[in-house]
Coordinates of N, CA and C and ligand atoms in Angstrom, one line a residue:
X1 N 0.8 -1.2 0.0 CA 0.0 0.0 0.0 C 0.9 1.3 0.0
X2 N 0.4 2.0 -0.9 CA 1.2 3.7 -1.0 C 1.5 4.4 0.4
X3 N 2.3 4.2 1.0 CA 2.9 5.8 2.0 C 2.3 7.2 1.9
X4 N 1.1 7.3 2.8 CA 0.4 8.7 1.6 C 0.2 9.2 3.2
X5 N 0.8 10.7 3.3 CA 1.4 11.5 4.0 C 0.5 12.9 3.8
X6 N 0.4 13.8 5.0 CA -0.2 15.2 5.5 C 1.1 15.9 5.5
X7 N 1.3 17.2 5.0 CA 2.0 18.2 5.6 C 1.3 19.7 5.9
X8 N 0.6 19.4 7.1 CA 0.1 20.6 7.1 C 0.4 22.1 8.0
X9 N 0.2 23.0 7.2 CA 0.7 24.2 7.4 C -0.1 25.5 7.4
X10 N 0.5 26.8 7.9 CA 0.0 28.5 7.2 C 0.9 28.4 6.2
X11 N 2.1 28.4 6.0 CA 3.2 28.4 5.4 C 3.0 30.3 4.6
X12 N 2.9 31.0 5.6 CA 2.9 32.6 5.2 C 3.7 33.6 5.5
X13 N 4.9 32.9 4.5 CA 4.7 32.3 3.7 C 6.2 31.0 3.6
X14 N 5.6 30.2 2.4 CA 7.2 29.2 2.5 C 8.4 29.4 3.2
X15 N 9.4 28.5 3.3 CA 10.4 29.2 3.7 C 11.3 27.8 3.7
X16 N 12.2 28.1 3.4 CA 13.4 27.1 3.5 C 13.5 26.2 4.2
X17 N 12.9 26.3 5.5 CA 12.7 25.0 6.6 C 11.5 24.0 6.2
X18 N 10.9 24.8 5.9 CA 9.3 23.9 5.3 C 9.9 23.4 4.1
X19 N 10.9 23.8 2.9 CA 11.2 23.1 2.0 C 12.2 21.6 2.4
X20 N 13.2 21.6 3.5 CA 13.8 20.7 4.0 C 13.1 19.8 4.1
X21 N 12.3 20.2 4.9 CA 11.2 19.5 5.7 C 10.2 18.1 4.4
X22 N 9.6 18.9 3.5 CA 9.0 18.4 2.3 C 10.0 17.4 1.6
X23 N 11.7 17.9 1.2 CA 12.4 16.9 0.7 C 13.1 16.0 1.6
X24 N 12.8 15.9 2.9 CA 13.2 14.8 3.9 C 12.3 14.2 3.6
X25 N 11.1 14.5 3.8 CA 10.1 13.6 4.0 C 9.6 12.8 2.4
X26 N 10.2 13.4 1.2 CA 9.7 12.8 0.3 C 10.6 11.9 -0.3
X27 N 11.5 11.4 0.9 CA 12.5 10.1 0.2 C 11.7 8.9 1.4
X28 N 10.6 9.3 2.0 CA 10.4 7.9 3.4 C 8.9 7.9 2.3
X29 N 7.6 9.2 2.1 CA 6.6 8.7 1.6 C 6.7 8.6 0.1
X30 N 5.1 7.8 -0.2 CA 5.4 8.0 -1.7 C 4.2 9.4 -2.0
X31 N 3.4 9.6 -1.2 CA 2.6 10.7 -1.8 C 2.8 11.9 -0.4
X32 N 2.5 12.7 -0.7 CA 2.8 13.9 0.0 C 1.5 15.1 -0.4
X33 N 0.6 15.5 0.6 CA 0.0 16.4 0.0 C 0.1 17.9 1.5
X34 N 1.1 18.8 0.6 CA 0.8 20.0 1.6 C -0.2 20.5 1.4
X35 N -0.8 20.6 3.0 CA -2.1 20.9 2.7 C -2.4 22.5 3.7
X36 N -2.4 23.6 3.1 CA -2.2 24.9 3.6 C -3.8 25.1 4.2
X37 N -3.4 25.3 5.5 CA -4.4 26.2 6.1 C -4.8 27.3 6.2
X38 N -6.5 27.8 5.8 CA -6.9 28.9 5.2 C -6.5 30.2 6.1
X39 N -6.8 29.3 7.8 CA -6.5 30.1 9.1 C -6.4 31.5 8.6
X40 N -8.1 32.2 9.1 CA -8.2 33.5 9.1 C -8.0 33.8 10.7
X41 N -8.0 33.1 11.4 CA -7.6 33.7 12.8 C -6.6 34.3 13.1
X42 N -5.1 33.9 12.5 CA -4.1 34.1 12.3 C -3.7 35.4 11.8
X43 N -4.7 35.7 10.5 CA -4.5 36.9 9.3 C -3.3 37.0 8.9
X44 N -3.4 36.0 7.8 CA -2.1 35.6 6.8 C -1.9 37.3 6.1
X45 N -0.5 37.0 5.7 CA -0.1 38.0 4.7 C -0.4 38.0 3.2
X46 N -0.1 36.7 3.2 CA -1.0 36.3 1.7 C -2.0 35.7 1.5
X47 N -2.3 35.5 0.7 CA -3.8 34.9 0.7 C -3.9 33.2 0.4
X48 N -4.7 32.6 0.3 CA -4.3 31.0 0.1 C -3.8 30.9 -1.1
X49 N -4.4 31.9 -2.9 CA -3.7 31.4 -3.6 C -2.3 32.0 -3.8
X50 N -1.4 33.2 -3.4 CA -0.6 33.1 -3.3 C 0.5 32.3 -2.1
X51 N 0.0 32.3 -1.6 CA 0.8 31.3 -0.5 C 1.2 29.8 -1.4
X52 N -0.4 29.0 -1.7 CA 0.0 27.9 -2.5 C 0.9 28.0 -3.8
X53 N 1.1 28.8 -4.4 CA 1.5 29.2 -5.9 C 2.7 29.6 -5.7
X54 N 3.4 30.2 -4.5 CA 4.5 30.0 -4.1 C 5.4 28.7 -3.5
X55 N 4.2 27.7 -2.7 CA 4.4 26.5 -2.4 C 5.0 25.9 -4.0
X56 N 4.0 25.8 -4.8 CA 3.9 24.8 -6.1 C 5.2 24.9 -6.7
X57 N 6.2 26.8 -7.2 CA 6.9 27.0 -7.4 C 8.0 26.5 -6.5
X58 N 8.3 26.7 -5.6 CA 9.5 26.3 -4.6 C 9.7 25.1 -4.4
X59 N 8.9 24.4 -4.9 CA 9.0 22.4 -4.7 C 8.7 21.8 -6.0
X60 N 9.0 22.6 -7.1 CA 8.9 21.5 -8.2 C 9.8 21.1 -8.3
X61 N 11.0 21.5 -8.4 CA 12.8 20.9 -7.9 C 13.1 19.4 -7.0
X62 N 11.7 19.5 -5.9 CA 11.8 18.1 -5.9 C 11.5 16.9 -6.3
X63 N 12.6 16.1 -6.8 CA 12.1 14.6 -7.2 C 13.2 13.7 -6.8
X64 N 12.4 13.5 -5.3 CA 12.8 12.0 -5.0 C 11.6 11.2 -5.0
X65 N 11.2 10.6 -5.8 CA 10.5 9.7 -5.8 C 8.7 10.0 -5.5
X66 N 8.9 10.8 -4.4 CA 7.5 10.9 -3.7 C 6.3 11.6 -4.7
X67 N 5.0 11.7 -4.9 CA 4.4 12.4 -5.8 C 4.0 13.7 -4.8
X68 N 3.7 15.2 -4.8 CA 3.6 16.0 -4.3 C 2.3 16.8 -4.7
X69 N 1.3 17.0 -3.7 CA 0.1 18.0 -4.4 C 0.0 18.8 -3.4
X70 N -1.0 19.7 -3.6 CA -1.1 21.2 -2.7 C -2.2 21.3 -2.7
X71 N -2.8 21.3 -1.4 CA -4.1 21.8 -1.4 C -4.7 22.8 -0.3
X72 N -6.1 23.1 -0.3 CA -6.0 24.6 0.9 C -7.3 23.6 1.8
X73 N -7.2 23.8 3.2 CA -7.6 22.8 3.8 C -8.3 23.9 4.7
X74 N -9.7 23.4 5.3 CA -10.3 24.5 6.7 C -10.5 22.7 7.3
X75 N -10.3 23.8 8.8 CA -10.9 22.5 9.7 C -10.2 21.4 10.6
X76 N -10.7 21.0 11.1 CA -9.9 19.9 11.3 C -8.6 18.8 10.5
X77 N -7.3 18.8 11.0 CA -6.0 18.4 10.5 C -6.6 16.8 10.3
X78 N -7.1 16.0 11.7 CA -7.2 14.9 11.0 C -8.3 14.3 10.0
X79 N -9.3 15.4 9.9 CA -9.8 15.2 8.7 C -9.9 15.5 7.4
X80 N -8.8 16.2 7.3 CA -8.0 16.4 6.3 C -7.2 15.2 5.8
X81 N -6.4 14.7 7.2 CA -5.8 13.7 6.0 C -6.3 12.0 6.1
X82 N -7.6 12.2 7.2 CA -8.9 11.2 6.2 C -9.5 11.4 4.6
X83 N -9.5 12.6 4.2 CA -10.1 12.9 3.2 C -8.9 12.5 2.2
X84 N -7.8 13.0 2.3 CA -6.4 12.7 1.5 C -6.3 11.3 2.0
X85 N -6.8 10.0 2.3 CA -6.3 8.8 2.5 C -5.1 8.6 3.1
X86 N -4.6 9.8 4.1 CA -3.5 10.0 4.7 C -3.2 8.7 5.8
X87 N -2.5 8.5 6.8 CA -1.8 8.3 7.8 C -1.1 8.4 8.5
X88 N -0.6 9.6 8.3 CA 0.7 10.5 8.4 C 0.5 11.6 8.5
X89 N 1.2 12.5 9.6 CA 0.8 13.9 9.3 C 2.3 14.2 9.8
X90 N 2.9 15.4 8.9 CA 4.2 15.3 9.2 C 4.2 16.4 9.5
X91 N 5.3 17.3 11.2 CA 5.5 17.8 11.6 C 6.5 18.5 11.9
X92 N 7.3 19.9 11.6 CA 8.8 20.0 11.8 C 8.9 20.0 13.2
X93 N 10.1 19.7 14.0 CA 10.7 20.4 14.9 C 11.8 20.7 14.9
X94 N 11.6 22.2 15.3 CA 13.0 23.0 15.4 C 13.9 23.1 16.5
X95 N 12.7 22.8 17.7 CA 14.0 23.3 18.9 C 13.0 22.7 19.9
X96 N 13.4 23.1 21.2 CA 12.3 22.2 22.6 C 11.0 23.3 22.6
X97 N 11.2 24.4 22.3 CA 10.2 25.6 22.2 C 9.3 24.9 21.3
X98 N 9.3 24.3 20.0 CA 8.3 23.6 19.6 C 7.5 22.4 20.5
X99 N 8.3 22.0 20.9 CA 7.7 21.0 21.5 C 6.6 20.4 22.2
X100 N 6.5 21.6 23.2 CA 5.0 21.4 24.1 C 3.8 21.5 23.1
X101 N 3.8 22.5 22.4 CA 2.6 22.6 21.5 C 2.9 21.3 20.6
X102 N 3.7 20.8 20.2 CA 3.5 20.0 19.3 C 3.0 18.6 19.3
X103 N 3.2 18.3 20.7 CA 2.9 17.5 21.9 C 1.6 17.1 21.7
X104 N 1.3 18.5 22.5 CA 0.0 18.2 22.4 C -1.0 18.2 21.1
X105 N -0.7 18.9 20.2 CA -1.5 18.8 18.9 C -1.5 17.2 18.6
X106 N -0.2 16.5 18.5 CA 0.0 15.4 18.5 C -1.0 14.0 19.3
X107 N -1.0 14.6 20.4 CA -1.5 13.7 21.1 C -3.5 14.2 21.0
X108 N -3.9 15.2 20.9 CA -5.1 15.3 20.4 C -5.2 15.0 19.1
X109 N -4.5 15.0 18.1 CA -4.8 14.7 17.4 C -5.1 13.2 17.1
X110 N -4.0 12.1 17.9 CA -4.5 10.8 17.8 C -5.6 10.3 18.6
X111 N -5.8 11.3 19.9 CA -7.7 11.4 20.4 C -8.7 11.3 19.3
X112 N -8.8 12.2 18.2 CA -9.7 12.3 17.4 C -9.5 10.9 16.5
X113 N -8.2 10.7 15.9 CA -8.4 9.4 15.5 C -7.0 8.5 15.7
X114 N -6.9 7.7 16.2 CA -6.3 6.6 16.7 C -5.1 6.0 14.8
X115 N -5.9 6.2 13.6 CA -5.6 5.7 12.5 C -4.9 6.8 12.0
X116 N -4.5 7.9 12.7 CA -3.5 9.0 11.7 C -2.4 9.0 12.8
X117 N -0.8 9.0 12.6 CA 0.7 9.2 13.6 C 0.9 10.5 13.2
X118 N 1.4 10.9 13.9 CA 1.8 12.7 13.5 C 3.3 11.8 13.7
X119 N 4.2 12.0 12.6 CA 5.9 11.7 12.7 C 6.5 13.3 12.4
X120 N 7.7 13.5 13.3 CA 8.3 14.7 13.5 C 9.6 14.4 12.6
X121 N 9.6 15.8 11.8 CA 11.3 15.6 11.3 C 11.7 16.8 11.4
X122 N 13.3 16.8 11.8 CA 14.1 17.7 11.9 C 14.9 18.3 10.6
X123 N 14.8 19.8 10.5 CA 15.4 19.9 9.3 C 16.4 20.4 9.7
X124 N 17.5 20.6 8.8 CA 19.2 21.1 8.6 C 19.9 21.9 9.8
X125 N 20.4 22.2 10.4 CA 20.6 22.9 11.4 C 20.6 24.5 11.4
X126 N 21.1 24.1 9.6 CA 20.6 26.3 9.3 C 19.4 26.5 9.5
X127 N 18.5 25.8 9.5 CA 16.9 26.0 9.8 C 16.2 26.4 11.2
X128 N 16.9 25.7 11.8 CA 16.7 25.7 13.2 C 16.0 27.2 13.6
X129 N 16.0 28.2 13.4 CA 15.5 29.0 14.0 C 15.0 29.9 13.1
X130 N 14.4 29.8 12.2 CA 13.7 30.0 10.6 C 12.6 30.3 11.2
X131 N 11.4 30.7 10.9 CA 10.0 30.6 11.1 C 9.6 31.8 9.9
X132 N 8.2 31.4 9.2 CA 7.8 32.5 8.5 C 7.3 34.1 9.3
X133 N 7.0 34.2 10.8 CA 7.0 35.2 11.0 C 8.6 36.0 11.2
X134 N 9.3 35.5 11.6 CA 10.9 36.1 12.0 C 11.2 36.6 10.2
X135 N 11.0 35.7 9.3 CA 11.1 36.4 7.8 C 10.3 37.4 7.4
X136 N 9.2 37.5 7.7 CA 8.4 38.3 7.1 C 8.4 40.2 7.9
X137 N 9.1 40.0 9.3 CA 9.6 41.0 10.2 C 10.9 41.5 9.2
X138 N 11.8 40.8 9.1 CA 13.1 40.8 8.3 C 12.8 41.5 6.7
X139 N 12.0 41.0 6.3 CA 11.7 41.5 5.0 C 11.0 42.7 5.2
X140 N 10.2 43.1 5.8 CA 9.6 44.4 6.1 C 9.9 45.9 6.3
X141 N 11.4 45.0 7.2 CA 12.4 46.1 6.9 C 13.7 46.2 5.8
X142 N 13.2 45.7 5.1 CA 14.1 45.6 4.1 C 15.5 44.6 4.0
X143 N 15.0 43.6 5.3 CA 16.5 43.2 5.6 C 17.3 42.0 4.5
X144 N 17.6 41.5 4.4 CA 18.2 40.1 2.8 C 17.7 39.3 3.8
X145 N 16.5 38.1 3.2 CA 16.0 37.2 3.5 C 16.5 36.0 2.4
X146 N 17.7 36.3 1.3 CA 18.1 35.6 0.4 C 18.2 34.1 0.7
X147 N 18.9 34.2 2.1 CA 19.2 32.6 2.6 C 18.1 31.9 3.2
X148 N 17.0 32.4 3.8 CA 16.1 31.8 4.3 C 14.6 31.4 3.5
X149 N 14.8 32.1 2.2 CA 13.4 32.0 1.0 C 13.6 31.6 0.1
X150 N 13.2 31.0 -0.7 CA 13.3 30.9 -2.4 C 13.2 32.3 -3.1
X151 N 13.5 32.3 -4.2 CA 13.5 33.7 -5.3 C 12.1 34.0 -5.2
X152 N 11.3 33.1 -5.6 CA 9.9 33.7 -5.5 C 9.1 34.1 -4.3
X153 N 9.4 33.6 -3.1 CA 9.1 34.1 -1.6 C 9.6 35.6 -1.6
X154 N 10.7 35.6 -2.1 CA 11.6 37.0 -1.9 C 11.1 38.1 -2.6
X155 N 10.9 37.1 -3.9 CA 10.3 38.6 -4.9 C 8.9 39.0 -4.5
X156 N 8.1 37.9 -4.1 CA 6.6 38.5 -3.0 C 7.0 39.3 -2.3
X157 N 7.7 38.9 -0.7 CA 7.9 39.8 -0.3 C 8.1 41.3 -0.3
X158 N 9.1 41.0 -1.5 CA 9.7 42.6 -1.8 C 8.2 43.4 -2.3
X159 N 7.4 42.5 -3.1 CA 6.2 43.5 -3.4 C 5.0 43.7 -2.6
X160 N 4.7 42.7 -2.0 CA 3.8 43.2 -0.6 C 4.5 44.3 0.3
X161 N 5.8 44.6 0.8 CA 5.9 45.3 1.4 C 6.7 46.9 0.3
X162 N 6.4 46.5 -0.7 CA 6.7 47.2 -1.6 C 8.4 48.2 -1.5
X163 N 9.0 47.1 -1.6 CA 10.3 47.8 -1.6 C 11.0 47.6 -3.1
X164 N 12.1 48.5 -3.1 CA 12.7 47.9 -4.5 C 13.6 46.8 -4.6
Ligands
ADP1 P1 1.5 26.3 11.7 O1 0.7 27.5 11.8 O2 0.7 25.0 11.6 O3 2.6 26.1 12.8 P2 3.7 26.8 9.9 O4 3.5 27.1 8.4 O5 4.3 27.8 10.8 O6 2.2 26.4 10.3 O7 4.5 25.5 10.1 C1 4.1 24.2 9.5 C2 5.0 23.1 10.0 O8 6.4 23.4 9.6 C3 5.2 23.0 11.5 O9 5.3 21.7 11.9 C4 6.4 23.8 11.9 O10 7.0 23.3 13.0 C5 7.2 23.4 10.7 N1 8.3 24.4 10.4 C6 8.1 25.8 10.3 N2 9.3 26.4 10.1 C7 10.2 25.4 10.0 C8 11.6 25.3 9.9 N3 12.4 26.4 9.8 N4 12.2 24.1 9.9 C9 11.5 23.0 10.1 N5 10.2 23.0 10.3 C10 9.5 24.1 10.2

């Protein structure tokens, strides 16, 4: 049976850790679907379809094996990746600061259903303290976000907060 995997996210926007994250994890599954959260509680900077459309761009470079789709998800995570035929919901961690929350999402989340594992992977050590809000602060002031974004995160950036 196919390895068919959750990666769910705001991802607002991408960022280099979420990309690690996606090409670790697409040499263990064979299907992979990031699935972006619309989360208006939050008040994204972009909107779902730019957020995904920068997803789609920044990961077609990968091909290890796994198949990759994108989708925009409201609601509950594990019914999300009931609906995707998931089993898996894959999770970064960066540091122990993630952890308690991740914990516990993890463990509520196997409350709701017993048939989905949340597995944690660790990305690169340059990542380690990456997050899309600490980029999107950095970018606002104009600062080089070059190492932490792909070209097309960067060139958004620079136009949402309209710099040259
Ligand atoms: P959420 O709002 O669900 O936390 P994010 O887009 O911030 O959405 O993060 C999605 C997932 O990616 C989370 O598991 C988060 O821990 C992980 N993640 C975020 N940034 C990084 C990073 N730099 N390296 C590894 N994992 C990361």
């Amino acid at each position: 049976m196919p390895k068919v995997a959750i990666y769910p996210g705001t991802f607002d926007p991408i960022t280099n850790g979420h990309i690690d994250i996606i090409e670790r994890a697409s040499r263990i599954f064979d299907k992979i679907y990031v699935t972006v959260a619309r989360n208006p509680a939050k008040v994204p900077l972009f909107t779902i379809e730019e957020r995904i459309e920068m997803i789609r761009e920044s990961i077609a470079h990968i091909q290890n094996g796994a198949e990759l789709d994108i989708l925009a998800f409201d609601g509950l995570v594990v019914e999300c990746a009931r609906q995707c035929g998931a089993s898996v919901i894959i999770r970064g961690l960066r540091a122990i600061s993630d952890f308690e929350y991740e914990l516990q999402m993890a463990l509520m989340n196997r409350r709701l259903n017993e048939g989905v594992t949340t597995v944690f992977l660790m990305p690169h050590e340059n990542y380690t303290y990456l997050n899309s809000t600490i980029v999107k602060e950095v970018a606002s002031f104009g600062g080089d976000i070059s190492t932490f974004v792909p070209p097309i995160v960067q060139q958004r950036l620079k136009e949402k907060f309209q710099l040259k």
